[in-house]
XYZ file of N, CA and C in Angstrom:
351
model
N 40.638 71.537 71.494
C 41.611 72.564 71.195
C 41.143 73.376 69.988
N 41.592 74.678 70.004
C 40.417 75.623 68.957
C 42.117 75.760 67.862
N 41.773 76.008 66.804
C 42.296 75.686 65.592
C 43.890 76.945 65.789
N 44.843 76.304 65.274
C 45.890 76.597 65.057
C 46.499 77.470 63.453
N 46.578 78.502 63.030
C 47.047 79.168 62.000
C 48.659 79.229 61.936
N 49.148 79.406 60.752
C 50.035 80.319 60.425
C 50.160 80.771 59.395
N 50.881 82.359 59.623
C 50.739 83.426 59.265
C 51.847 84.406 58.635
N 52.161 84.972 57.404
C 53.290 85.986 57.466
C 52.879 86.994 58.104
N 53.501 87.268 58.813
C 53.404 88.660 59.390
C 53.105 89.953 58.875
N 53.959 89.834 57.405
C 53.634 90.621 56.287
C 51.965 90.802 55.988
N 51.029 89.784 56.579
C 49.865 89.615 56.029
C 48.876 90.294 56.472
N 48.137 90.879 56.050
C 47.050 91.577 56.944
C 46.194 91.151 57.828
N 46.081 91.769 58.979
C 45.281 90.973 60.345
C 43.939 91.023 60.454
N 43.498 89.659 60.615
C 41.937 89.559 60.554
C 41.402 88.852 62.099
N 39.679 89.416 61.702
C 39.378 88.834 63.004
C 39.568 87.567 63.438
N 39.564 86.870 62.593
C 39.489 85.178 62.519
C 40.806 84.826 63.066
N 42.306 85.799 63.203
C 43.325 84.785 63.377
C 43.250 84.967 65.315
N 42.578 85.212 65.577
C 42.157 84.652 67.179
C 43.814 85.930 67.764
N 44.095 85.278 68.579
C 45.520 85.524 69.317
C 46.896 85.206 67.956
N 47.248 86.699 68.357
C 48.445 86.392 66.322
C 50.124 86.242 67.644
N 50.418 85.508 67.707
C 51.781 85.518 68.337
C 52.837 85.109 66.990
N 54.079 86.176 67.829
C 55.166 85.875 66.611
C 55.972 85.252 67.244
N 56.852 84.039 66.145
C 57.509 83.648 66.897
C 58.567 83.416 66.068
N 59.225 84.008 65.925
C 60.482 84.577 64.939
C 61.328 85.477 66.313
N 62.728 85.078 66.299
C 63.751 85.852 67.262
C 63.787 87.024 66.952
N 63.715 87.446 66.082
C 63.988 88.792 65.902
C 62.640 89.442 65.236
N 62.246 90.790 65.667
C 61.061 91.511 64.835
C 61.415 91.614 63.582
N 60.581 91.113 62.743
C 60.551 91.897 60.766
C 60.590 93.233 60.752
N 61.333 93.215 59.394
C 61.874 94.608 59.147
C 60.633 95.300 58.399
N 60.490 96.730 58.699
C 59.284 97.196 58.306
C 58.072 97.367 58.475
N 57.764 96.397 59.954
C 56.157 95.902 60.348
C 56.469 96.712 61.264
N 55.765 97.789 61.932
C 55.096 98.291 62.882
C 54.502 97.583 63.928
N 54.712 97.654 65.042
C 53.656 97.251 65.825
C 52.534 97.073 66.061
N 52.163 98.252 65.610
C 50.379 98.814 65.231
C 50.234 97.986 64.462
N 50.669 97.747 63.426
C 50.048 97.713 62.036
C 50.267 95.764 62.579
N 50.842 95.257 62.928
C 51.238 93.739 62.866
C 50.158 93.428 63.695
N 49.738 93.774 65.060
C 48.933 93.827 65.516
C 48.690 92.156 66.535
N 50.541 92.552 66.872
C 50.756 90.506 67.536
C 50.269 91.210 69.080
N 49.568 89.977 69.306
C 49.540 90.086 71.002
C 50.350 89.729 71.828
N 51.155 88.751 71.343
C 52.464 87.741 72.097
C 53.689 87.588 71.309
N 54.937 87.944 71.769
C 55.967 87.813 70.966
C 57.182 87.165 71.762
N 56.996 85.643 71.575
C 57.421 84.535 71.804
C 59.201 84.478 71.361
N 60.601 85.026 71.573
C 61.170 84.988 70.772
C 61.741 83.946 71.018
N 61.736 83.580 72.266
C 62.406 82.741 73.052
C 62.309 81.000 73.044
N 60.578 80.830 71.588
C 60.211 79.748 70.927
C 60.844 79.224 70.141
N 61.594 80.258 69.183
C 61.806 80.194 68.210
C 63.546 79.784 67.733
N 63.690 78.675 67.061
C 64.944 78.101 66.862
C 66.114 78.807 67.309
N 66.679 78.139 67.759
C 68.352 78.491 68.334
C 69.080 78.976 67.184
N 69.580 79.998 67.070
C 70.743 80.290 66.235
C 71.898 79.299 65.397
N 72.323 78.044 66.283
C 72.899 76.911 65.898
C 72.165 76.394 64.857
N 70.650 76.044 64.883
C 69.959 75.344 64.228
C 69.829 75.915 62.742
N 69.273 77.644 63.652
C 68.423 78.477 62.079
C 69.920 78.549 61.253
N 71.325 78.370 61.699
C 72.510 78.400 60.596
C 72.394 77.274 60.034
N 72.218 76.163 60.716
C 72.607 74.716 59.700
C 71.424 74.756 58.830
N 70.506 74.941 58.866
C 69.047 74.408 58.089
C 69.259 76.002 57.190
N 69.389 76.979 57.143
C 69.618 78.190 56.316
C 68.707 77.871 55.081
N 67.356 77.546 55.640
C 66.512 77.648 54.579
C 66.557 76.764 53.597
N 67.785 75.504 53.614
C 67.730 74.468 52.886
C 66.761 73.597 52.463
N 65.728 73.669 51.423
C 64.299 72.501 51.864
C 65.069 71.137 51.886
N 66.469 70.852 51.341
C 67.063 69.393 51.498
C 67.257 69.113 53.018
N 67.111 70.157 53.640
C 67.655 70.032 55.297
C 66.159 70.123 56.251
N 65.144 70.576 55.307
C 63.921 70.409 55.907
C 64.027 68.825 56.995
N 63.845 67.962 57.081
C 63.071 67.071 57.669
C 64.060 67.027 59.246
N 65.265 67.328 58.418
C 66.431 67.185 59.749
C 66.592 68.372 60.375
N 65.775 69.633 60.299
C 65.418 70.593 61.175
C 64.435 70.697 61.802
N 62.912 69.907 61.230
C 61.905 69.307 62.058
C 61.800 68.980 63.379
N 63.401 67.395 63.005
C 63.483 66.998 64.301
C 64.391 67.089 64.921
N 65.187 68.710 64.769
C 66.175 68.631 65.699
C 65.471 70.192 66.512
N 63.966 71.028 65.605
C 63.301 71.687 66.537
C 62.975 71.039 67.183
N 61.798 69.930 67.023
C 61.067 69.133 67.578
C 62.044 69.237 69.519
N 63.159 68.427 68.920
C 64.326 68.245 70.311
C 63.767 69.756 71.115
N 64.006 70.866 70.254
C 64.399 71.894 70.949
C 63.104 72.454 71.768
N 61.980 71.919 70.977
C 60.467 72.614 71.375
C 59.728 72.080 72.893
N 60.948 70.262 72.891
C 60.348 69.822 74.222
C 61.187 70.336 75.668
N 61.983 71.340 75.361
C 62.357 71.745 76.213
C 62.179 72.952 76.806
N 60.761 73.415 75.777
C 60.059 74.794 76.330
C 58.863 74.595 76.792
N 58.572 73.840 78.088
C 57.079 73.807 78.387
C 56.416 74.721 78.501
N 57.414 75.984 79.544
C 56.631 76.596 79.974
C 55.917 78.174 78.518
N 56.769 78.144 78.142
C 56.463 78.734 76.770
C 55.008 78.078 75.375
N 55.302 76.703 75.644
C 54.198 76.088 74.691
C 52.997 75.993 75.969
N 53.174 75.968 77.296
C 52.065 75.952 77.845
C 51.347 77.654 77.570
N 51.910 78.405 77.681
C 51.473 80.006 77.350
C 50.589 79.575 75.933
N 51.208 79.358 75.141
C 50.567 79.072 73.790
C 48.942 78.310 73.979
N 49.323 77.400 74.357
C 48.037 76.365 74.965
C 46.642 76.898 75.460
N 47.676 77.692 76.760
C 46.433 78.780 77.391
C 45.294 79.476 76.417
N 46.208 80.390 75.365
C 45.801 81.195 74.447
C 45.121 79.995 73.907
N 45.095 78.811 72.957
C 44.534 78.074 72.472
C 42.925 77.565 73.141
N 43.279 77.576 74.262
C 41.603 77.021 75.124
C 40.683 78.104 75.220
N 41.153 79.668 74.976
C 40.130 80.808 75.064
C 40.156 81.203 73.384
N 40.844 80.576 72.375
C 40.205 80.746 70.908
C 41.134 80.593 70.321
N 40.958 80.315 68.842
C 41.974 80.487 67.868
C 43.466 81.150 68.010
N 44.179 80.839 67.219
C 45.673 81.578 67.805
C 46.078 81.139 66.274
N 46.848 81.965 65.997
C 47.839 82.242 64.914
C 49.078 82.725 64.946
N 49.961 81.630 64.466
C 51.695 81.771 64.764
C 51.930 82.401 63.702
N 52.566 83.735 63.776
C 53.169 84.454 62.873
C 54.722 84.549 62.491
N 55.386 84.628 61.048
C 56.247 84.446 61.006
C 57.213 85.246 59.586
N 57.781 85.659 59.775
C 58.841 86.441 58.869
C 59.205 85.428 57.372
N 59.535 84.866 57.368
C 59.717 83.715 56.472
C 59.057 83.791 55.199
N 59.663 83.840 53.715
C 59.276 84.055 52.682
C 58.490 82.719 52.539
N 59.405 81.722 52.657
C 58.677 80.472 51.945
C 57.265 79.370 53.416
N 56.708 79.363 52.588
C 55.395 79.631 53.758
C 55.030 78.023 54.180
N 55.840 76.890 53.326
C 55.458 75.623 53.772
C 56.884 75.151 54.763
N 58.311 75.698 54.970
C 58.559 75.211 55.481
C 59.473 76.614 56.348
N 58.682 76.981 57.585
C 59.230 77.942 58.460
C 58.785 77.326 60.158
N 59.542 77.914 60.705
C 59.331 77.703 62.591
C 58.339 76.986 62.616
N 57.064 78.511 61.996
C 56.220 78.389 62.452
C 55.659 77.012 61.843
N 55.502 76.627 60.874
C 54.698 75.391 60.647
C 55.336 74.168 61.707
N 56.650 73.809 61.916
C 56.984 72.790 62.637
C 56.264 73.394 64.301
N 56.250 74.489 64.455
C 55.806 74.630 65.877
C 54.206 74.189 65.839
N 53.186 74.623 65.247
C 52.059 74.251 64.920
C 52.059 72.872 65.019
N 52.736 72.124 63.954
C 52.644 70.500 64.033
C 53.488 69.940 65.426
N 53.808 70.568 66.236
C 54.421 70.105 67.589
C 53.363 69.984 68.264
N 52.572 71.459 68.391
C 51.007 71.463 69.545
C 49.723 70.793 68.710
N 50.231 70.767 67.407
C 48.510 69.800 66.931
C 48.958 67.916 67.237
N 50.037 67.908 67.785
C 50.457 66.050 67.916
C 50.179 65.574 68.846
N 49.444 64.276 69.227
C 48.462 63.969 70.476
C 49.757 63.978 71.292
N 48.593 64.030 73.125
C 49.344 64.150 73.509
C 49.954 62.766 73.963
């Protein structure tokens, strides 16, 4: 499996981040299309509304939003198989809106597809 990133969106796009998919429900405010430069925009990955209210960015609520994505992530095969695909033809980078950069979607989604199978 070829290496997994994540990314603010805010960040400038390089060759290295392979395939940049976002996976945030809603587009960031201010990013252009052009300029973001995602190939895949996954919204449908990305935490349930129920969830993203209880965890509201709490890092005390971090571990218990992990695994109540985790719950939510095994019920998108056909979505993490898309991801996968992109993964076997190169690098891929999950992009994400999120100020604080160690605990967003995107890192728990990353540590979902880097966990054997």
């Amino acid at each position: 499996m070829q290496s997994i990133k994540t990314k603010r969106v805010y960040e400038k796009p390089e060759k290295s981040d392979g395939t940049r998919i976002l996976v945030d429900r809603l587009w960031p405010r201010g990013v252009s299309k052009e300029g973001a430069r995602v190939e895949l925009w996954l919204k449908e990955i990305a935490p349930s509304a129920e969830l993203r209210r209880r965890f509201c960015h709490d890092v005390d609520k971090w571990a218990e939003f992990q695994r109540e994505y985790f719950r939510e992530l095994e019920q998108k095969g056909e979505l993490l198989d898309l991801i996968r695909t992109q993964l076997s033809e190169g690098p891929v980078t999950l992009l994400y809106a999120a100020k604080d950069t160690e605990h967003n979607n995107a890192v728990v989604l990353r540590e979902f597809l880097e966990r054997p199978a």
